[in-house]
């Protein structure tokens, strides 16, 4: 008998990174259903990915929505526990490090349901990040820890997690990129729509709480972008996350000293669907980002990246030469952009071979079909 599996997800990156796992479960006719926490709910952060990646509709949606961490996490915890009690899955899968991940993992563990954590073992060693707390706690209440790399496995073993629970599978983002890169190339019209030529623009994404909730840090990064666009004379395209849009509006209203928001060539656009984003990312001359998924994707796609953070839980990107962790100071960001633009490409992708989902489903189903 195959186990009954719940695939949980709640935010844009979880939908994208769970998509290959869902596809694999469908192919094997496994007994599974999708539980959406409702942490992301705007069409361009949620529904568009279900449509484009042809995912089955969630059987349940907790509709937790936005709120303070405690409020959002608590709503998901209560909602997930009630659904798990009703549905009685044997395995609950979570992916990544969001509040949805922590709450679903905890709800399942307390009900003695086995938890599989995809993307286990990442550490920034910065406990002020909500994601660091979420991933540590999720790892430590999981039964199956799917580490994307050997480095992540070593971290888990170093924290005392028994080796029988840890599996190096690669990251499912590689599967998602391999499955959609060609489609993006064929179907996306985003370059024409934005009147861009390949290699003639930079792409920016920025949404981390520690960056955009601090007017000083957000202001400093915007100043850096101004310097970057002035030096390289390249347009900067920024598909802006709704959280950052809100904070940017507040910055504009409060008027931070020394900040020039009229950055020429900085084009703010709405968040993109996955194929448009992949196409824009693949053809960018340089990407500047604080996103975890975008650090990985640029590394996989061979696009140079400047990481707009003080640390990273994806050090593999730096080790292979795909990225520099630049912090938020304008001069450091400018210097990192110069270095990355002059760097030889052709590094190895450290995140796997695109078969992570197959391995994960093999492990939780004992390798059999439904
Ligand atoms: C969350 C995750 C973060 C992840 C990111 C992916 C946590 C603590 N943070 O951050 O790790 O990198 O998702 O994108 O789990 N909003 C909308 N529409 C939506 C969702 C959010 O407008 O569909 C706005 C709301 O104003 C909300 C704000 O964005 O208050 C923040 O949303 P939230 O889910 O709390 O955190 P993210 O910044 O999206
Ligand atoms: N992404 C997207 N449209 C956008 C920006 C990002 O589809 O406008 C995708 C991107 O390809 C990556 C994922 O969203 O797979 C990253 O999500 P995000 O940056 O929100 O979260 P993080 O990875 O930092 O948790």
mmCIF file with all atom_site columns, C-alpha atoms and ligand atoms in Angstrom, residues 11-14 16-17 40 44-45 48-49 52 95 97-98 119 131 173 176-177 203-208 238-241 269-278 280-281 289-297 309 313-314, ligand 2:
data_model
loop_
_atom_site.group_PDB
_atom_site.id
_atom_site.type_symbol
_atom_site.label_atom_id
_atom_site.label_alt_id
_atom_site.label_comp_id
_atom_site.label_asym_id
_atom_site.label_entity_id
_atom_site.label_seq_id
_atom_site.pdbx_PDB_ins_code
_atom_site.Cartn_x
_atom_site.Cartn_y
_atom_site.Cartn_z
_atom_site.occupancy
_atom_site.B_iso_or_equiv
_atom_site.pdbx_formal_charge
_atom_site.auth_seq_id
_atom_site.auth_comp_id
_atom_site.auth_asym_id
_atom_site.auth_atom_id
_atom_site.pdbx_PDB_model_num
ATOM   1  C CA  . UNK A 1 11  ? 4.021  31.025 -1.224  1.00 0.00 ? 11  UNK A CA  1
ATOM   2  C CA  . UNK A 1 12  ? 5.304  31.639 -4.753  1.00 0.00 ? 12  UNK A CA  1
ATOM   3  C CA  . UNK A 1 13  ? 8.623  29.780 -4.370  1.00 0.00 ? 13  UNK A CA  1
ATOM   4  C CA  . UNK A 1 14  ? 6.946  26.800 -2.691  1.00 0.00 ? 14  UNK A CA  1
ATOM   5  C CA  . UNK A 1 16  ? 7.332  26.573 -8.123  1.00 0.00 ? 16  UNK A CA  1
ATOM   6  C CA  . UNK A 1 17  ? 9.591  24.156 -6.203  1.00 0.00 ? 17  UNK A CA  1
ATOM   7  C CA  . UNK A 1 40  ? 0.242  34.121 -0.760  1.00 0.00 ? 40  UNK A CA  1
ATOM   8  C CA  . UNK A 1 44  ? 0.325  37.096 -9.596  1.00 0.00 ? 44  UNK A CA  1
ATOM   9  C CA  . UNK A 1 45  ? 1.865  35.484 -6.481  1.00 0.00 ? 45  UNK A CA  1
ATOM   10 C CA  . UNK A 1 48  ? -0.899 32.231 -12.095 1.00 0.00 ? 48  UNK A CA  1
ATOM   11 C CA  . UNK A 1 49  ? 1.613  29.529 -11.097 1.00 0.00 ? 49  UNK A CA  1
ATOM   12 C CA  . UNK A 1 52  ? 0.967  27.947 -15.898 1.00 0.00 ? 52  UNK A CA  1
ATOM   13 C CA  . UNK A 1 95  ? 9.449  22.851 1.037   1.00 0.00 ? 95  UNK A CA  1
ATOM   14 C CA  . UNK A 1 97  ? 11.709 28.079 5.000   1.00 0.00 ? 97  UNK A CA  1
ATOM   15 C CA  . UNK A 1 98  ? 8.522  30.137 5.110   1.00 0.00 ? 98  UNK A CA  1
ATOM   16 C CA  . UNK A 1 119 ? 15.490 21.819 0.862   1.00 0.00 ? 119 UNK A CA  1
ATOM   17 C CA  . UNK A 1 131 ? 13.514 32.018 7.498   1.00 0.00 ? 131 UNK A CA  1
ATOM   18 C CA  . UNK A 1 173 ? 14.381 24.134 -8.524  1.00 0.00 ? 173 UNK A CA  1
ATOM   19 C CA  . UNK A 1 176 ? 11.604 23.223 -12.456 1.00 0.00 ? 176 UNK A CA  1
ATOM   20 C CA  . UNK A 1 177 ? 14.175 25.178 -14.493 1.00 0.00 ? 177 UNK A CA  1
ATOM   21 C CA  . UNK A 1 203 ? 17.340 42.292 -13.553 1.00 0.00 ? 203 UNK A CA  1
ATOM   22 C CA  . UNK A 1 204 ? 16.629 43.118 -9.899  1.00 0.00 ? 204 UNK A CA  1
ATOM   23 C CA  . UNK A 1 205 ? 14.497 41.363 -7.268  1.00 0.00 ? 205 UNK A CA  1
ATOM   24 C CA  . UNK A 1 206 ? 14.343 42.485 -3.665  1.00 0.00 ? 206 UNK A CA  1
ATOM   25 C CA  . UNK A 1 207 ? 11.835 41.501 -1.005  1.00 0.00 ? 207 UNK A CA  1
ATOM   26 C CA  . UNK A 1 208 ? 13.574 40.156 2.117   1.00 0.00 ? 208 UNK A CA  1
ATOM   27 C CA  . UNK A 1 238 ? 12.573 45.230 -11.107 1.00 0.00 ? 238 UNK A CA  1
ATOM   28 C CA  . UNK A 1 239 ? 9.468  42.984 -10.919 1.00 0.00 ? 239 UNK A CA  1
ATOM   29 C CA  . UNK A 1 240 ? 8.478  44.215 -7.512  1.00 0.00 ? 240 UNK A CA  1
ATOM   30 C CA  . UNK A 1 241 ? 7.095  41.906 -4.819  1.00 0.00 ? 241 UNK A CA  1
ATOM   31 C CA  . UNK A 1 269 ? 6.930  46.136 -13.098 1.00 0.00 ? 269 UNK A CA  1
ATOM   32 C CA  . UNK A 1 270 ? 4.368  43.832 -11.503 1.00 0.00 ? 270 UNK A CA  1
ATOM   33 C CA  . UNK A 1 271 ? 5.536  40.352 -10.400 1.00 0.00 ? 271 UNK A CA  1
ATOM   34 C CA  . UNK A 1 272 ? 5.862  38.092 -13.431 1.00 0.00 ? 272 UNK A CA  1
ATOM   35 C CA  . UNK A 1 273 ? 4.639  34.583 -14.126 1.00 0.00 ? 273 UNK A CA  1
ATOM   36 C CA  . UNK A 1 274 ? 7.290  31.844 -14.083 1.00 0.00 ? 274 UNK A CA  1
ATOM   37 C CA  . UNK A 1 275 ? 7.927  31.592 -17.839 1.00 0.00 ? 275 UNK A CA  1
ATOM   38 C CA  . UNK A 1 276 ? 8.290  35.359 -18.274 1.00 0.00 ? 276 UNK A CA  1
ATOM   39 C CA  . UNK A 1 277 ? 10.544 35.545 -15.237 1.00 0.00 ? 277 UNK A CA  1
ATOM   40 C CA  . UNK A 1 278 ? 12.738 32.657 -16.432 1.00 0.00 ? 278 UNK A CA  1
ATOM   41 C CA  . UNK A 1 280 ? 13.988 37.643 -18.372 1.00 0.00 ? 280 UNK A CA  1
ATOM   42 C CA  . UNK A 1 281 ? 16.462 35.994 -15.994 1.00 0.00 ? 281 UNK A CA  1
ATOM   43 C CA  . UNK A 1 289 ? 18.780 39.918 -5.857  1.00 0.00 ? 289 UNK A CA  1
ATOM   44 C CA  . UNK A 1 290 ? 18.084 38.986 -2.252  1.00 0.00 ? 290 UNK A CA  1
ATOM   45 C CA  . UNK A 1 291 ? 15.881 36.030 -3.259  1.00 0.00 ? 291 UNK A CA  1
ATOM   46 C CA  . UNK A 1 292 ? 16.899 32.493 -2.374  1.00 0.00 ? 292 UNK A CA  1
ATOM   47 C CA  . UNK A 1 293 ? 15.333 30.947 -5.466  1.00 0.00 ? 293 UNK A CA  1
ATOM   48 C CA  . UNK A 1 294 ? 16.810 33.575 -7.772  1.00 0.00 ? 294 UNK A CA  1
ATOM   49 C CA  . UNK A 1 295 ? 20.329 32.958 -6.384  1.00 0.00 ? 295 UNK A CA  1
ATOM   50 C CA  . UNK A 1 296 ? 19.853 29.293 -7.295  1.00 0.00 ? 296 UNK A CA  1
ATOM   51 C CA  . UNK A 1 297 ? 18.301 29.887 -10.713 1.00 0.00 ? 297 UNK A CA  1
ATOM   52 C CA  . UNK A 1 309 ? 22.496 40.419 1.543   1.00 0.00 ? 309 UNK A CA  1
ATOM   53 C CA  . UNK A 1 313 ? 22.336 29.990 3.077   1.00 0.00 ? 313 UNK A CA  1
ATOM   54 C CA  . UNK A 1 314 ? 23.301 29.128 -0.513  1.00 0.00 ? 314 UNK A CA  1
HETATM 55 N N1  . LIG B 2 .   ? 9.704  34.555 -9.636  1.00 0.00 ? 2   LIG B N1  1
HETATM 56 C C1  . LIG B 2 .   ? 8.646  34.694 -10.544 1.00 0.00 ? 2   LIG B C1  1
HETATM 57 N N2  . LIG B 2 .   ? 8.232  35.961 -10.870 1.00 0.00 ? 2   LIG B N2  1
HETATM 58 C C2  . LIG B 2 .   ? 8.819  37.070 -10.351 1.00 0.00 ? 2   LIG B C2  1
HETATM 59 C C3  . LIG B 2 .   ? 9.898  36.921 -9.438  1.00 0.00 ? 2   LIG B C3  1
HETATM 60 C C4  . LIG B 2 .   ? 10.306 35.645 -9.087  1.00 0.00 ? 2   LIG B C4  1
HETATM 61 O O1  . LIG B 2 .   ? 8.112  33.706 -11.039 1.00 0.00 ? 2   LIG B O1  1
HETATM 62 O O2  . LIG B 2 .   ? 8.401  38.177 -10.703 1.00 0.00 ? 2   LIG B O2  1
HETATM 63 C C5  . LIG B 2 .   ? 10.127 33.195 -9.241  1.00 0.00 ? 2   LIG B C5  1
HETATM 64 C C6  . LIG B 2 .   ? 11.577 32.889 -9.467  1.00 0.00 ? 2   LIG B C6  1
HETATM 65 O O3  . LIG B 2 .   ? 11.772 32.322 -10.741 1.00 0.00 ? 2   LIG B O3  1
HETATM 66 C C7  . LIG B 2 .   ? 11.893 31.896 -8.354  1.00 0.00 ? 2   LIG B C7  1
HETATM 67 C C8  . LIG B 2 .   ? 10.914 32.247 -7.260  1.00 0.00 ? 2   LIG B C8  1
HETATM 68 O O4  . LIG B 2 .   ? 9.935  33.095 -7.851  1.00 0.00 ? 2   LIG B O4  1
HETATM 69 O O5  . LIG B 2 .   ? 11.635 30.564 -8.759  1.00 0.00 ? 2   LIG B O5  1
HETATM 70 C C9  . LIG B 2 .   ? 11.592 32.960 -6.131  1.00 0.00 ? 2   LIG B C9  1
HETATM 71 O O6  . LIG B 2 .   ? 10.633 33.411 -5.232  1.00 0.00 ? 2   LIG B O6  1
HETATM 72 P P1  . LIG B 2 .   ? 10.886 34.596 -4.211  1.00 0.00 ? 2   LIG B P1  1
HETATM 73 O O7  . LIG B 2 .   ? 12.028 35.424 -4.654  1.00 0.00 ? 2   LIG B O7  1
HETATM 74 O O8  . LIG B 2 .   ? 9.578  35.257 -4.001  1.00 0.00 ? 2   LIG B O8  1
HETATM 75 O O9  . LIG B 2 .   ? 11.210 33.825 -2.843  1.00 0.00 ? 2   LIG B O9  1
HETATM 76 P P2  . LIG B 2 .   ? 12.522 33.154 -2.220  1.00 0.00 ? 2   LIG B P2  1
HETATM 77 O O10 . LIG B 2 .   ? 13.089 32.212 -3.192  1.00 0.00 ? 2   LIG B O10 1
HETATM 78 O O11 . LIG B 2 .   ? 13.442 34.264 -1.831  1.00 0.00 ? 2   LIG B O11 1
HETATM 79 O O12 . LIG B 2 .   ? 11.995 32.499 -0.990  1.00 0.00 ? 2   LIG B O12 1
#
